[in-house]
């Protein structure tokens, strides 16, 4: 979005400095900084929220040493990662680029599979989550679409 905004401002009003958004390196640096800020600021709050709501891992007892330490670890942290990826891309990328479109589509698709897996584990109380055959099927379908 910012790319198109500053391109318009540069062409229409000849705004000094607006042309810097034409440079991929500048937009990439801003995207990295934005991603870092999102993950640091909202990540801690999201994890605290998940802890307060007691949204955490349930562990199958396999008799392994140290495995019970993971009990209660907040899950659904992938939402932090997805937000940290998608927001900077939507803000700083050229959205008419086919590779950007594929990246956004793939990220949302695989993030949805991960979210569904965590949702089933936490809220449906099924320790196995989404069955593996559905995860693989979703990945194969995505591969066929992208291919």
mmCIF file of C-alpha atoms in Angstrom:
data_model
loop_
_atom_site.group_PDB
_atom_site.id
_atom_site.type_symbol
_atom_site.label_atom_id
_atom_site.label_comp_id
_atom_site.label_asym_id
_atom_site.label_seq_id
_atom_site.Cartn_x
_atom_site.Cartn_y
_atom_site.Cartn_z
ATOM 1 C CA UNK A 1 0.000 0.000 0.000
ATOM 2 C CA UNK A 2 2.743 2.458 0.892
ATOM 3 C CA UNK A 3 4.477 1.710 -2.407
ATOM 4 C CA UNK A 4 1.432 2.851 -4.370
ATOM 5 C CA UNK A 5 0.751 5.810 -2.072
ATOM 6 C CA UNK A 6 4.262 7.195 -2.370
ATOM 7 C CA UNK A 7 4.382 6.481 -6.098
ATOM 8 C CA UNK A 8 1.233 8.588 -6.472
ATOM 9 C CA UNK A 9 2.632 11.347 -4.249
ATOM 10 C CA UNK A 10 5.860 11.367 -6.260
ATOM 11 C CA UNK A 11 4.071 11.567 -9.625
ATOM 12 C CA UNK A 12 1.228 13.905 -8.697
ATOM 13 C CA UNK A 13 2.934 16.315 -6.305
ATOM 14 C CA UNK A 14 6.633 15.628 -6.923
ATOM 15 C CA UNK A 15 7.019 15.124 -3.167
ATOM 16 C CA UNK A 16 10.713 15.127 -2.228
ATOM 17 C CA UNK A 17 11.847 11.748 -0.907
ATOM 18 C CA UNK A 18 8.771 9.853 -2.075
ATOM 19 C CA UNK A 19 10.770 8.142 -4.810
ATOM 20 C CA UNK A 20 12.782 6.209 -2.221
ATOM 21 C CA UNK A 21 9.916 3.689 -2.068
ATOM 22 C CA UNK A 22 10.854 2.620 -5.612
ATOM 23 C CA UNK A 23 13.935 0.908 -4.166
ATOM 24 C CA UNK A 24 13.400 -2.700 -3.166
ATOM 25 C CA UNK A 25 16.177 -2.523 -0.564
ATOM 26 C CA UNK A 26 14.470 0.377 1.231
ATOM 27 C CA UNK A 27 11.101 -1.379 1.274
ATOM 28 C CA UNK A 28 12.728 -4.637 2.422
ATOM 29 C CA UNK A 29 14.467 -2.849 5.297
ATOM 30 C CA UNK A 30 11.188 -1.230 6.374
ATOM 31 C CA UNK A 31 9.419 -4.594 6.132
ATOM 32 C CA UNK A 32 12.049 -6.247 8.334
ATOM 33 C CA UNK A 33 11.809 -3.496 10.945
ATOM 34 C CA UNK A 34 8.003 -3.586 10.862
ATOM 35 C CA UNK A 35 7.993 -7.362 11.225
ATOM 36 C CA UNK A 36 10.349 -7.171 14.193
ATOM 37 C CA UNK A 37 8.217 -4.515 15.902
ATOM 38 C CA UNK A 38 5.011 -6.496 15.343
ATOM 39 C CA UNK A 39 6.500 -9.695 16.728
ATOM 40 C CA UNK A 40 8.059 -7.996 19.755
ATOM 41 C CA UNK A 41 5.147 -5.750 20.712
ATOM 42 C CA UNK A 42 2.189 -7.953 19.913
ATOM 43 C CA UNK A 43 3.906 -11.301 20.481
ATOM 44 C CA UNK A 44 4.373 -10.794 24.200
ATOM 45 C CA UNK A 45 0.800 -9.548 24.585
ATOM 46 C CA UNK A 46 -0.580 -12.469 22.569
ATOM 47 C CA UNK A 47 1.337 -15.021 24.654
ATOM 48 C CA UNK A 48 0.156 -13.354 27.879
ATOM 49 C CA UNK A 49 -3.419 -13.433 26.570
ATOM 50 C CA UNK A 50 -3.112 -17.140 25.725
ATOM 51 C CA UNK A 51 -1.716 -17.844 29.204
ATOM 52 C CA UNK A 52 -4.607 -15.978 30.865
ATOM 53 C CA UNK A 53 -7.144 -17.917 28.784
ATOM 54 C CA UNK A 54 -5.241 -21.154 29.550
ATOM 55 C CA UNK A 55 -4.875 -22.015 25.883
ATOM 56 C CA UNK A 56 -2.007 -24.470 26.028
ATOM 57 C CA UNK A 57 -0.611 -27.776 24.898
ATOM 58 C CA UNK A 58 -1.882 -31.015 26.350
ATOM 59 C CA UNK A 59 0.771 -33.695 26.416
ATOM 60 C CA UNK A 60 0.392 -37.416 25.855
ATOM 61 C CA UNK A 61 2.377 -39.289 28.476
ATOM 62 C CA UNK A 62 4.941 -41.297 26.526
ATOM 63 C CA UNK A 63 7.304 -41.692 29.479
ATOM 64 C CA UNK A 64 9.958 -39.428 27.973
ATOM 65 C CA UNK A 65 12.193 -37.401 30.231
ATOM 66 C CA UNK A 66 11.186 -33.727 30.417
ATOM 67 C CA UNK A 67 8.105 -34.071 28.256
ATOM 68 C CA UNK A 68 5.723 -32.924 30.983
ATOM 69 C CA UNK A 69 7.537 -29.564 31.120
ATOM 70 C CA UNK A 70 5.805 -28.679 27.846
ATOM 71 C CA UNK A 71 2.377 -29.091 29.473
ATOM 72 C CA UNK A 72 0.488 -25.776 29.285
ATOM 73 C CA UNK A 73 2.848 -24.145 26.780
ATOM 74 C CA UNK A 74 0.728 -21.629 24.831
ATOM 75 C CA UNK A 75 -0.177 -22.798 21.358
ATOM 76 C CA UNK A 76 -1.473 -20.795 18.369
ATOM 77 C CA UNK A 77 1.689 -18.685 18.382
ATOM 78 C CA UNK A 78 1.751 -19.120 14.613
ATOM 79 C CA UNK A 79 -0.680 -16.220 14.456
ATOM 80 C CA UNK A 80 2.190 -13.981 15.582
ATOM 81 C CA UNK A 81 4.345 -15.297 12.755
ATOM 82 C CA UNK A 82 1.582 -14.927 10.167
ATOM 83 C CA UNK A 83 0.866 -11.362 11.268
ATOM 84 C CA UNK A 84 4.579 -10.520 11.246
ATOM 85 C CA UNK A 85 4.825 -11.785 7.664
ATOM 86 C CA UNK A 86 1.597 -10.601 6.085
ATOM 87 C CA UNK A 87 1.300 -7.058 7.474
ATOM 88 C CA UNK A 88 4.720 -5.862 6.211
ATOM 89 C CA UNK A 89 4.163 -7.574 2.857
ATOM 90 C CA UNK A 90 0.792 -5.888 2.428
ATOM 91 C CA UNK A 91 2.264 -2.530 3.458
ATOM 92 C CA UNK A 92 5.498 -2.483 1.461
ATOM 93 C CA UNK A 93 5.324 -4.933 -1.463
ATOM 94 C CA UNK A 94 4.225 -4.389 -5.044
ATOM 95 C CA UNK A 95 0.980 -6.312 -4.829
ATOM 96 C CA UNK A 96 0.698 -6.843 -8.598
ATOM 97 C CA UNK A 97 3.763 -9.124 -8.573
ATOM 98 C CA UNK A 98 2.747 -12.761 -9.144
ATOM 99 C CA UNK A 99 5.392 -14.020 -6.702
ATOM 100 C CA UNK A 100 4.045 -11.798 -3.936
ATOM 101 C CA UNK A 101 0.514 -13.014 -4.655
ATOM 102 C CA UNK A 102 1.690 -16.653 -4.516
ATOM 103 C CA UNK A 103 3.562 -15.995 -1.279
ATOM 104 C CA UNK A 104 0.512 -14.415 0.360
ATOM 105 C CA UNK A 105 -1.760 -17.236 -0.844
ATOM 106 C CA UNK A 106 0.664 -19.943 0.314
ATOM 107 C CA UNK A 107 1.211 -18.311 3.703
ATOM 108 C CA UNK A 108 -2.507 -17.993 4.358
ATOM 109 C CA UNK A 109 -3.220 -21.552 3.145
ATOM 110 C CA UNK A 110 -0.541 -23.204 5.283
ATOM 111 C CA UNK A 111 -1.305 -20.912 8.210
ATOM 112 C CA UNK A 112 -4.928 -22.026 8.005
ATOM 113 C CA UNK A 113 -3.880 -25.664 8.180
ATOM 114 C CA UNK A 114 -1.737 -24.918 11.249
ATOM 115 C CA UNK A 115 -4.495 -22.899 12.872
ATOM 116 C CA UNK A 116 -7.021 -25.683 12.274
ATOM 117 C CA UNK A 117 -4.602 -28.212 13.789
ATOM 118 C CA UNK A 118 -4.083 -26.076 16.909
ATOM 119 C CA UNK A 119 -7.801 -25.298 17.164
ATOM 120 C CA UNK A 120 -8.675 -28.997 17.173
ATOM 121 C CA UNK A 121 -5.993 -29.695 19.794
ATOM 122 C CA UNK A 122 -7.018 -26.907 22.150
ATOM 123 C CA UNK A 123 -10.752 -26.391 21.797
ATOM 124 C CA UNK A 124 -11.929 -29.813 20.640
ATOM 125 C CA UNK A 125 -9.567 -31.459 23.175
ATOM 126 C CA UNK A 126 -8.209 -33.969 20.642
ATOM 127 C CA UNK A 127 -4.518 -34.391 21.430
ATOM 128 C CA UNK A 128 -3.698 -35.578 17.904
ATOM 129 C CA UNK A 129 -5.082 -32.443 16.246
ATOM 130 C CA UNK A 130 -5.806 -32.499 12.542
ATOM 131 C CA UNK A 131 -5.142 -35.978 11.131
ATOM 132 C CA UNK A 132 -1.931 -36.230 9.148
ATOM 133 C CA UNK A 133 -3.655 -37.325 5.959
ATOM 134 C CA UNK A 134 -5.591 -34.037 5.873
ATOM 135 C CA UNK A 135 -2.443 -32.000 6.493
ATOM 136 C CA UNK A 136 -0.653 -33.781 3.655
ATOM 137 C CA UNK A 137 -3.697 -33.504 1.380
ATOM 138 C CA UNK A 138 -3.848 -29.752 2.027
ATOM 139 C CA UNK A 139 -0.165 -29.397 1.190
ATOM 140 C CA UNK A 140 -0.489 -31.475 -1.983
ATOM 141 C CA UNK A 141 -3.497 -29.451 -3.132
ATOM 142 C CA UNK A 142 -1.550 -26.245 -2.489
ATOM 143 C CA UNK A 143 1.397 -27.629 -4.443
ATOM 144 C CA UNK A 144 -0.860 -28.441 -7.382
ATOM 145 C CA UNK A 145 -2.446 -24.978 -7.311
ATOM 146 C CA UNK A 146 0.891 -23.180 -7.099
ATOM 147 C CA UNK A 147 2.451 -25.498 -9.689
#
